[in-house]
Amino acid sequence: MIQRALVLHRWDFQETSLLLDVFTEQNGRVRLIAKGAKRPKSPWRGLAQPFVPVKIEYKGRSDLKTLTLLEQDTQSAHIRLIGNALYSGFYLNELLQRLLPAEAEAQELFQHYWSAIAALSEAKHVEPALRRFEWQLLEHLGAAFDWYHDADTGLPLKELEYCYFVPDHGLVSTPRHKDDKAYPVSDIERIADWDISDEHRLKQLKWIMREALHVYLGDKPLRSRELFQQRRK
């Protein structure tokens, strides 16, 4: 079956081949061997890399499949990521590699990822696109939370002045620890409607998403975040 795909990451494999982690439209995240892709005359050489829209076909029954077709997806727009947008794209790719189960259907998330990459290529500011995809990923993982109700009591948050975020649980009226960050409910309501044009609300959303994702990412640092921090020094 030929399907649309984007490479998340690539590694050298043996002398002339590549190992690819690929996000496919129909089959989710798949690990593939691209035999001979490193050869100078291989038509796959320039296509087997992140952010290049491609169509692929593969075969095999093991966890490591063999790529049999790789061609440019001429019906999809060309994407060019540079600077902060490029590092942000690597961040999204790393999230998918770390959190998306192998060969699990994720057609809607594939569309969200494609939209996020396209937005990064056009945006002056990358943060809104990153935050939206993080939320969409949480929804896909079944880890989304209610922005409008207390996760402890079920009561509407709008009756409160401040609330607190508890990872893997939701927004609550009572802090768990004395140093928990308090979020104005008026800001949370606007964030829930994706009114994040204000820099302060965008930063609040970033803090919440970072805490929410940490539950699933664990303490292992994100390589893409380290690279971005090194670039800013």
Short mmCIF file of N, CA, C and O in Angstrom, two decimals, residues 100-223:
data_model
loop_
_atom_site.label_atom_id
_atom_site.label_comp_id
_atom_site.label_asym_id
_atom_site.label_seq_id
_atom_site.Cartn_x
_atom_site.Cartn_y
_atom_site.Cartn_z
N LEU A 100 4.62 8.22 20.66
CA LEU A 100 3.66 7.54 19.78
C LEU A 100 4.02 6.06 19.66
O LEU A 100 5.11 5.72 19.23
N PRO A 101 3.12 5.17 20.06
CA PRO A 101 3.41 3.74 19.94
C PRO A 101 3.65 3.34 18.49
O PRO A 101 3.07 3.92 17.56
N ALA A 102 4.51 2.37 18.28
CA ALA A 102 4.82 1.91 16.92
C ALA A 102 3.61 1.24 16.29
O ALA A 102 2.88 0.48 16.94
N GLU A 103 3.40 1.55 15.03
CA GLU A 103 2.37 0.92 14.20
C GLU A 103 0.98 0.99 14.82
O GLU A 103 0.19 0.04 14.74
N ALA A 104 0.68 2.12 15.42
CA ALA A 104 -0.65 2.38 15.96
C ALA A 104 -1.32 3.43 15.09
O ALA A 104 -0.74 4.49 14.80
N GLU A 105 -2.54 3.17 14.64
CA GLU A 105 -3.25 4.07 13.74
C GLU A 105 -3.33 5.48 14.32
O GLU A 105 -3.66 5.66 15.49
N ALA A 106 -3.02 6.46 13.50
CA ALA A 106 -3.00 7.85 13.99
C ALA A 106 -3.25 8.81 12.83
O ALA A 106 -2.53 9.79 12.66
N GLN A 107 -4.29 8.55 12.05
CA GLN A 107 -4.54 9.36 10.86
C GLN A 107 -4.83 10.82 11.20
O GLN A 107 -4.32 11.72 10.53
N GLU A 108 -5.65 11.05 12.22
CA GLU A 108 -5.97 12.43 12.58
C GLU A 108 -4.72 13.15 13.10
O GLU A 108 -4.48 14.32 12.75
N LEU A 109 -3.91 12.45 13.89
CA LEU A 109 -2.69 13.07 14.40
C LEU A 109 -1.72 13.35 13.26
O LEU A 109 -0.99 14.36 13.29
N PHE A 110 -1.68 12.50 12.25
CA PHE A 110 -0.84 12.74 11.08
C PHE A 110 -1.22 14.06 10.42
O PHE A 110 -0.35 14.86 10.05
N GLN A 111 -2.52 14.31 10.29
CA GLN A 111 -2.98 15.57 9.69
C GLN A 111 -2.60 16.75 10.58
O GLN A 111 -2.19 17.80 10.08
N HIS A 112 -2.72 16.57 11.90
CA HIS A 112 -2.33 17.64 12.82
C HIS A 112 -0.82 17.93 12.71
O HIS A 112 -0.40 19.09 12.74
N TYR A 113 -0.04 16.86 12.60
CA TYR A 113 1.41 17.03 12.48
C TYR A 113 1.75 17.77 11.18
O TYR A 113 2.57 18.70 11.18
N TRP A 114 1.13 17.36 10.11
CA TRP A 114 1.36 18.01 8.81
C TRP A 114 1.02 19.50 8.91
O TRP A 114 1.76 20.37 8.45
N SER A 115 -0.11 19.83 9.54
CA SER A 115 -0.53 21.22 9.70
C SER A 115 0.46 21.99 10.56
O SER A 115 0.77 23.16 10.30
N ALA A 116 0.98 21.33 11.62
CA ALA A 116 1.93 21.99 12.50
C ALA A 116 3.23 22.31 11.77
O ALA A 116 3.78 23.42 11.92
N ILE A 117 3.72 21.37 10.99
CA ILE A 117 4.96 21.59 10.23
C ILE A 117 4.76 22.71 9.21
O ILE A 117 5.63 23.58 9.03
N ALA A 118 3.62 22.70 8.54
CA ALA A 118 3.32 23.75 7.56
C ALA A 118 3.24 25.11 8.25
O ALA A 118 3.73 26.12 7.73
N ALA A 119 2.62 25.15 9.44
CA ALA A 119 2.51 26.41 10.19
C ALA A 119 3.88 26.91 10.61
O ALA A 119 4.15 28.13 10.55
N LEU A 120 4.76 26.01 11.02
CA LEU A 120 6.11 26.41 11.42
C LEU A 120 6.86 27.05 10.25
O LEU A 120 7.66 27.97 10.43
N SER A 121 6.62 26.54 9.05
CA SER A 121 7.34 27.05 7.88
C SER A 121 6.89 28.45 7.49
O SER A 121 7.60 29.17 6.78
N GLU A 122 5.72 28.85 7.97
CA GLU A 122 5.16 30.15 7.57
C GLU A 122 5.13 31.17 8.70
O GLU A 122 5.02 32.37 8.44
N ALA A 123 5.21 30.71 9.95
CA ALA A 123 4.99 31.60 11.08
C ALA A 123 6.23 32.39 11.47
O ALA A 123 7.36 31.89 11.37
N LYS A 124 6.01 33.60 11.94
CA LYS A 124 7.10 34.40 12.50
C LYS A 124 7.41 33.93 13.92
O LYS A 124 8.55 34.03 14.38
N HIS A 125 6.39 33.44 14.61
CA HIS A 125 6.54 32.96 15.99
C HIS A 125 6.08 31.50 16.05
O HIS A 125 4.96 31.19 15.65
N VAL A 126 6.95 30.64 16.56
CA VAL A 126 6.69 29.20 16.50
C VAL A 126 5.83 28.70 17.66
O VAL A 126 5.22 27.63 17.56
N GLU A 127 5.79 29.43 18.76
CA GLU A 127 5.16 28.92 19.98
C GLU A 127 3.69 28.50 19.80
O GLU A 127 3.30 27.42 20.27
N PRO A 128 2.82 29.29 19.16
CA PRO A 128 1.42 28.86 19.03
C PRO A 128 1.27 27.51 18.33
O PRO A 128 0.46 26.67 18.76
N ALA A 129 2.03 27.28 17.27
CA ALA A 129 1.94 26.00 16.55
C ALA A 129 2.41 24.85 17.43
O ALA A 129 1.83 23.75 17.41
N LEU A 130 3.45 25.07 18.22
CA LEU A 130 3.97 24.03 19.11
C LEU A 130 2.95 23.67 20.18
O LEU A 130 2.70 22.50 20.47
N ARG A 131 2.37 24.72 20.80
CA ARG A 131 1.42 24.47 21.89
C ARG A 131 0.18 23.75 21.37
O ARG A 131 -0.35 22.83 22.03
N ARG A 132 -0.30 24.10 20.21
CA ARG A 132 -1.50 23.44 19.67
C ARG A 132 -1.21 21.96 19.39
O ARG A 132 -2.03 21.10 19.70
N PHE A 133 -0.04 21.66 18.81
CA PHE A 133 0.26 20.26 18.52
C PHE A 133 0.46 19.47 19.80
O PHE A 133 0.07 18.30 19.88
N GLU A 134 1.08 20.07 20.81
CA GLU A 134 1.24 19.36 22.08
C GLU A 134 -0.12 18.95 22.63
O GLU A 134 -0.29 17.83 23.12
N TRP A 135 -1.09 19.86 22.55
CA TRP A 135 -2.44 19.54 23.04
C TRP A 135 -3.08 18.44 22.19
O TRP A 135 -3.71 17.51 22.71
N GLN A 136 -2.91 18.52 20.88
CA GLN A 136 -3.47 17.50 19.99
C GLN A 136 -2.84 16.14 20.26
O GLN A 136 -3.52 15.10 20.19
N LEU A 137 -1.55 16.12 20.59
CA LEU A 137 -0.88 14.88 20.93
C LEU A 137 -1.44 14.31 22.23
O LEU A 137 -1.67 13.10 22.35
N LEU A 138 -1.65 15.17 23.23
CA LEU A 138 -2.24 14.72 24.48
C LEU A 138 -3.64 14.13 24.24
O LEU A 138 -4.00 13.10 24.82
N GLU A 139 -4.41 14.77 23.37
CA GLU A 139 -5.73 14.24 23.04
C GLU A 139 -5.61 12.85 22.42
O GLU A 139 -6.37 11.93 22.77
N HIS A 140 -4.66 12.69 21.51
CA HIS A 140 -4.47 11.39 20.85
C HIS A 140 -4.08 10.32 21.86
O HIS A 140 -4.52 9.16 21.75
N LEU A 141 -3.28 10.68 22.83
CA LEU A 141 -2.81 9.73 23.83
C LEU A 141 -3.85 9.45 24.91
O LEU A 141 -3.62 8.62 25.79
N GLY A 142 -5.00 10.13 24.82
CA GLY A 142 -6.02 9.96 25.84
C GLY A 142 -5.67 10.67 27.14
O GLY A 142 -6.17 10.31 28.20
N ALA A 143 -4.83 11.69 27.06
CA ALA A 143 -4.34 12.38 28.24
C ALA A 143 -4.84 13.82 28.32
O ALA A 143 -4.34 14.62 29.12
N ALA A 144 -5.84 14.17 27.50
CA ALA A 144 -6.39 15.52 27.54
C ALA A 144 -7.18 15.72 28.84
O ALA A 144 -7.65 14.76 29.45
N PHE A 145 -7.30 16.96 29.26
CA PHE A 145 -8.01 17.27 30.50
C PHE A 145 -9.05 18.36 30.25
O PHE A 145 -9.04 19.03 29.22
N ASP A 146 -9.94 18.53 31.20
CA ASP A 146 -11.03 19.50 31.11
C ASP A 146 -10.53 20.87 31.55
O ASP A 146 -10.01 21.03 32.65
N TRP A 147 -10.70 21.87 30.67
CA TRP A 147 -10.26 23.22 30.97
C TRP A 147 -11.29 23.99 31.81
O TRP A 147 -10.98 25.07 32.31
N TYR A 148 -12.50 23.48 31.93
CA TYR A 148 -13.59 24.27 32.50
C TYR A 148 -14.07 23.81 33.88
O TYR A 148 -14.80 24.54 34.54
N HIS A 149 -13.67 22.60 34.29
CA HIS A 149 -14.19 22.08 35.55
C HIS A 149 -13.06 21.60 36.46
O HIS A 149 -12.01 21.15 35.98
N ASP A 150 -13.31 21.71 37.75
CA ASP A 150 -12.39 21.21 38.77
C ASP A 150 -12.28 19.69 38.64
O ASP A 150 -13.29 18.99 38.70
N ALA A 151 -11.06 19.19 38.43
CA ALA A 151 -10.87 17.75 38.25
C ALA A 151 -11.16 16.96 39.53
O ALA A 151 -11.38 15.76 39.48
N ASP A 152 -11.15 17.63 40.67
CA ASP A 152 -11.46 16.97 41.95
C ASP A 152 -12.96 16.90 42.22
O ASP A 152 -13.49 15.87 42.63
N THR A 153 -13.65 18.02 41.99
CA THR A 153 -15.06 18.12 42.39
C THR A 153 -16.04 18.11 41.23
O THR A 153 -17.23 17.85 41.44
N GLY A 154 -15.56 18.44 40.02
CA GLY A 154 -16.46 18.55 38.89
C GLY A 154 -17.17 19.88 38.80
O GLY A 154 -17.94 20.12 37.86
N LEU A 155 -16.95 20.78 39.75
CA LEU A 155 -17.60 22.08 39.75
C LEU A 155 -16.95 23.02 38.74
O LEU A 155 -15.76 22.91 38.46
N PRO A 156 -17.72 23.96 38.19
CA PRO A 156 -17.16 24.90 37.20
C PRO A 156 -16.05 25.75 37.79
O PRO A 156 -16.18 26.28 38.90
N LEU A 157 -14.98 25.90 37.03
CA LEU A 157 -13.87 26.74 37.49
C LEU A 157 -14.21 28.22 37.42
O LEU A 157 -13.58 29.03 38.12
N LYS A 158 -15.19 28.59 36.62
CA LYS A 158 -15.51 30.01 36.43
C LYS A 158 -15.95 30.69 37.71
O LYS A 158 -15.97 31.93 37.79
N GLU A 159 -16.32 29.90 38.70
CA GLU A 159 -16.74 30.48 39.98
C GLU A 159 -15.53 30.82 40.86
O GLU A 159 -15.69 31.37 41.96
N LEU A 160 -14.32 30.47 40.39
CA LEU A 160 -13.10 30.70 41.16
C LEU A 160 -12.29 31.84 40.56
O LEU A 160 -12.46 32.21 39.40
N GLU A 161 -11.36 32.36 41.35
CA GLU A 161 -10.43 33.38 40.86
C GLU A 161 -9.16 32.74 40.32
O GLU A 161 -8.63 33.16 39.29
N TYR A 162 -8.68 31.69 41.02
CA TYR A 162 -7.46 31.00 40.62
C TYR A 162 -7.67 29.49 40.63
O TYR A 162 -8.53 28.98 41.34
N CYS A 163 -6.85 28.79 39.83
CA CYS A 163 -6.85 27.33 39.85
C CYS A 163 -5.41 26.85 39.72
O CYS A 163 -4.49 27.65 39.49
N TYR A 164 -5.22 25.55 39.83
CA TYR A 164 -3.88 24.95 39.82
C TYR A 164 -3.90 23.73 38.91
O TYR A 164 -4.92 23.06 38.79
N PHE A 165 -2.75 23.45 38.28
CA PHE A 165 -2.69 22.30 37.37
C PHE A 165 -1.98 21.13 38.03
O PHE A 165 -0.87 21.29 38.55
N VAL A 166 -2.63 19.97 38.00
CA VAL A 166 -2.05 18.74 38.52
C VAL A 166 -1.80 17.81 37.34
O VAL A 166 -2.75 17.37 36.68
N PRO A 167 -0.54 17.51 37.01
CA PRO A 167 -0.24 16.63 35.86
C PRO A 167 -0.97 15.30 35.95
O PRO A 167 -1.11 14.72 37.03
N ASP A 168 -1.44 14.82 34.81
CA ASP A 168 -2.16 13.55 34.69
C ASP A 168 -3.46 13.56 35.49
O ASP A 168 -3.98 12.50 35.84
N HIS A 169 -3.97 14.75 35.77
CA HIS A 169 -5.23 14.86 36.51
C HIS A 169 -6.09 16.00 35.97
O HIS A 169 -7.21 15.77 35.52
N GLY A 170 -5.56 17.21 36.00
CA GLY A 170 -6.30 18.33 35.47
C GLY A 170 -6.18 19.57 36.32
O GLY A 170 -5.30 19.70 37.17
N LEU A 171 -7.11 20.51 36.11
CA LEU A 171 -7.13 21.77 36.83
C LEU A 171 -7.98 21.62 38.08
O LEU A 171 -9.08 21.05 38.04
N VAL A 172 -7.47 22.13 39.19
CA VAL A 172 -8.16 21.96 40.47
C VAL A 172 -8.18 23.29 41.21
O VAL A 172 -7.42 24.22 40.90
N SER A 173 -9.06 23.37 42.19
CA SER A 173 -9.21 24.62 42.96
C SER A 173 -8.25 24.69 44.14
O SER A 173 -7.98 25.78 44.65
N THR A 174 -7.73 23.54 44.55
CA THR A 174 -6.86 23.50 45.73
C THR A 174 -5.48 23.00 45.35
O THR A 174 -5.35 21.93 44.73
N PRO A 175 -4.42 23.72 45.69
CA PRO A 175 -3.07 23.27 45.33
C PRO A 175 -2.68 22.00 46.08
O PRO A 175 -3.14 21.77 47.21
N ARG A 176 -1.81 21.20 45.45
CA ARG A 176 -1.30 20.00 46.10
C ARG A 176 -0.09 20.34 46.99
O ARG A 176 0.16 19.67 47.98
N HIS A 177 0.67 21.34 46.58
CA HIS A 177 1.86 21.74 47.31
C HIS A 177 1.87 23.26 47.47
O HIS A 177 1.24 23.98 46.67
N LYS A 178 2.56 23.75 48.45
CA LYS A 178 2.54 25.18 48.75
C LYS A 178 3.16 26.03 47.64
O LYS A 178 2.85 27.22 47.53
N ASP A 179 4.04 25.42 46.82
CA ASP A 179 4.69 26.18 45.76
C ASP A 179 4.05 25.95 44.40
O ASP A 179 4.61 26.33 43.37
N ASP A 180 2.86 25.33 44.33
CA ASP A 180 2.17 25.13 43.06
C ASP A 180 1.83 26.48 42.43
O ASP A 180 1.42 27.42 43.13
N LYS A 181 1.96 26.55 41.12
CA LYS A 181 1.68 27.79 40.40
C LYS A 181 0.18 28.03 40.31
O LYS A 181 -0.58 27.14 39.95
N ALA A 182 -0.24 29.24 40.63
CA ALA A 182 -1.65 29.62 40.54
C ALA A 182 -1.92 30.27 39.19
O ALA A 182 -1.20 31.17 38.76
N TYR A 183 -2.98 29.81 38.51
CA TYR A 183 -3.37 30.36 37.21
C TYR A 183 -4.70 31.10 37.34
O TYR A 183 -5.68 30.52 37.84
N PRO A 184 -4.77 32.35 36.92
CA PRO A 184 -6.06 33.05 36.94
C PRO A 184 -7.07 32.31 36.05
O PRO A 184 -6.78 31.99 34.90
N VAL A 185 -8.24 32.04 36.59
CA VAL A 185 -9.26 31.32 35.83
C VAL A 185 -9.66 32.10 34.57
O VAL A 185 -9.95 31.51 33.52
N SER A 186 -9.63 33.43 34.66
CA SER A 186 -9.96 34.24 33.47
C SER A 186 -8.98 33.97 32.33
O SER A 186 -9.38 33.94 31.15
N ASP A 187 -7.71 33.72 32.66
CA ASP A 187 -6.73 33.37 31.63
C ASP A 187 -6.95 31.95 31.12
O ASP A 187 -6.85 31.70 29.90
N ILE A 188 -7.25 31.03 32.02
CA ILE A 188 -7.49 29.64 31.62
C ILE A 188 -8.67 29.55 30.66
O ILE A 188 -8.62 28.80 29.66
N GLU A 189 -9.72 30.31 30.89
CA GLU A 189 -10.88 30.28 30.00
C GLU A 189 -10.51 30.77 28.60
O GLU A 189 -10.98 30.22 27.60
N ARG A 190 -9.66 31.75 28.51
CA ARG A 190 -9.24 32.27 27.20
C ARG A 190 -8.27 31.30 26.53
O ARG A 190 -8.31 31.12 25.30
N ILE A 191 -7.41 30.67 27.32
CA ILE A 191 -6.51 29.66 26.76
C ILE A 191 -7.31 28.50 26.20
O ILE A 191 -7.01 27.95 25.13
N ALA A 192 -8.38 28.10 26.90
CA ALA A 192 -9.23 26.99 26.45
C ALA A 192 -9.85 27.28 25.10
O ALA A 192 -10.12 26.36 24.31
N ASP A 193 -10.08 28.55 24.79
CA ASP A 193 -10.61 28.96 23.48
C ASP A 193 -9.50 29.28 22.49
O ASP A 193 -9.75 29.84 21.43
N TRP A 194 -8.27 28.94 22.83
CA TRP A 194 -7.07 29.20 22.03
C TRP A 194 -6.88 30.67 21.72
O TRP A 194 -6.39 31.05 20.66
N ASP A 195 -7.27 31.49 22.69
CA ASP A 195 -6.96 32.92 22.62
C ASP A 195 -5.60 33.09 23.31
O ASP A 195 -5.52 33.41 24.50
N ILE A 196 -4.53 32.85 22.55
CA ILE A 196 -3.18 32.87 23.12
C ILE A 196 -2.31 33.92 22.42
O ILE A 196 -1.10 33.78 22.33
N SER A 197 -2.95 34.97 21.93
CA SER A 197 -2.20 36.04 21.28
C SER A 197 -1.39 36.84 22.30
O SER A 197 -0.38 37.45 21.96
N ASP A 198 -1.85 36.84 23.56
CA ASP A 198 -1.15 37.53 24.63
C ASP A 198 0.06 36.70 25.06
O ASP A 198 -0.04 35.49 25.28
N GLU A 199 1.22 37.34 25.18
CA GLU A 199 2.45 36.63 25.51
C GLU A 199 2.38 35.94 26.87
O GLU A 199 2.91 34.84 27.04
N HIS A 200 1.70 36.57 27.83
CA HIS A 200 1.60 35.97 29.16
C HIS A 200 0.77 34.69 29.13
O HIS A 200 1.16 33.68 29.74
N ARG A 201 -0.35 34.70 28.44
CA ARG A 201 -1.18 33.49 28.35
C ARG A 201 -0.44 32.39 27.59
O ARG A 201 -0.55 31.21 27.92
N LEU A 202 0.30 32.78 26.56
CA LEU A 202 1.07 31.79 25.81
C LEU A 202 2.12 31.13 26.70
O LEU A 202 2.34 29.91 26.63
N LYS A 203 2.73 31.92 27.59
CA LYS A 203 3.72 31.36 28.51
C LYS A 203 3.04 30.45 29.53
O LYS A 203 3.58 29.39 29.90
N GLN A 204 1.85 30.81 29.99
CA GLN A 204 1.12 29.96 30.92
C GLN A 204 0.79 28.61 30.28
O GLN A 204 0.93 27.55 30.91
N LEU A 205 0.36 28.66 29.03
CA LEU A 205 0.05 27.42 28.31
C LEU A 205 1.30 26.55 28.16
O LEU A 205 1.24 25.33 28.29
N LYS A 206 2.43 27.18 27.91
CA LYS A 206 3.69 26.45 27.78
C LYS A 206 4.02 25.72 29.08
O LYS A 206 4.43 24.55 29.06
N TRP A 207 3.84 26.39 30.22
CA TRP A 207 4.11 25.75 31.51
C TRP A 207 3.19 24.54 31.73
O TRP A 207 3.63 23.49 32.17
N ILE A 208 1.91 24.72 31.40
CA ILE A 208 0.95 23.63 31.59
C ILE A 208 1.28 22.44 30.69
O ILE A 208 1.28 21.28 31.12
N MET A 209 1.55 22.72 29.41
CA MET A 209 1.86 21.64 28.48
C MET A 209 3.15 20.91 28.88
O MET A 209 3.24 19.68 28.75
N ARG A 210 4.12 21.65 29.37
CA ARG A 210 5.38 21.02 29.78
C ARG A 210 5.14 20.05 30.94
O ARG A 210 5.68 18.95 30.96
N GLU A 211 4.33 20.49 31.91
CA GLU A 211 4.02 19.61 33.03
C GLU A 211 3.20 18.40 32.58
O GLU A 211 3.43 17.28 33.05
N ALA A 212 2.25 18.63 31.70
CA ALA A 212 1.40 17.54 31.23
C ALA A 212 2.19 16.49 30.47
O ALA A 212 1.98 15.28 30.64
N LEU A 213 3.13 16.91 29.64
CA LEU A 213 3.92 15.98 28.84
C LEU A 213 5.00 15.28 29.66
O LEU A 213 5.40 14.16 29.34
N HIS A 214 5.47 15.94 30.72
CA HIS A 214 6.54 15.35 31.52
C HIS A 214 6.13 14.01 32.11
O HIS A 214 6.97 13.11 32.28
N VAL A 215 4.85 13.84 32.39
CA VAL A 215 4.35 12.58 32.93
C VAL A 215 4.69 11.43 31.99
O VAL A 215 5.02 10.31 32.42
N TYR A 216 4.65 11.69 30.70
CA TYR A 216 4.86 10.64 29.69
C TYR A 216 6.30 10.60 29.18
O TYR A 216 6.79 9.54 28.77
N LEU A 217 6.96 11.74 29.20
CA LEU A 217 8.35 11.79 28.72
C LEU A 217 9.33 11.32 29.77
O LEU A 217 10.42 10.83 29.44
N GLY A 218 8.98 11.47 31.04
CA GLY A 218 9.91 11.09 32.10
C GLY A 218 11.02 12.11 32.24
O GLY A 218 10.97 13.23 31.74
N ASP A 219 12.08 11.71 32.92
CA ASP A 219 13.18 12.62 33.23
C ASP A 219 14.28 12.65 32.17
O ASP A 219 15.22 13.44 32.28
N LYS A 220 14.19 11.79 31.17
CA LYS A 220 15.20 11.81 30.11
C LYS A 220 15.08 13.10 29.31
O LYS A 220 14.02 13.40 28.77
N PRO A 221 16.15 13.90 29.21
CA PRO A 221 16.07 15.19 28.53
C PRO A 221 15.73 15.02 27.04
O PRO A 221 16.08 14.01 26.41
N LEU A 222 15.07 16.02 26.51
CA LEU A 222 14.79 16.06 25.08
C LEU A 222 16.01 16.60 24.35
O LEU A 222 16.48 17.70 24.63
N ARG A 223 16.53 15.82 23.43
CA ARG A 223 17.72 16.22 22.68
C ARG A 223 17.46 17.49 21.87
O ARG A 223 18.32 18.37 21.78
#
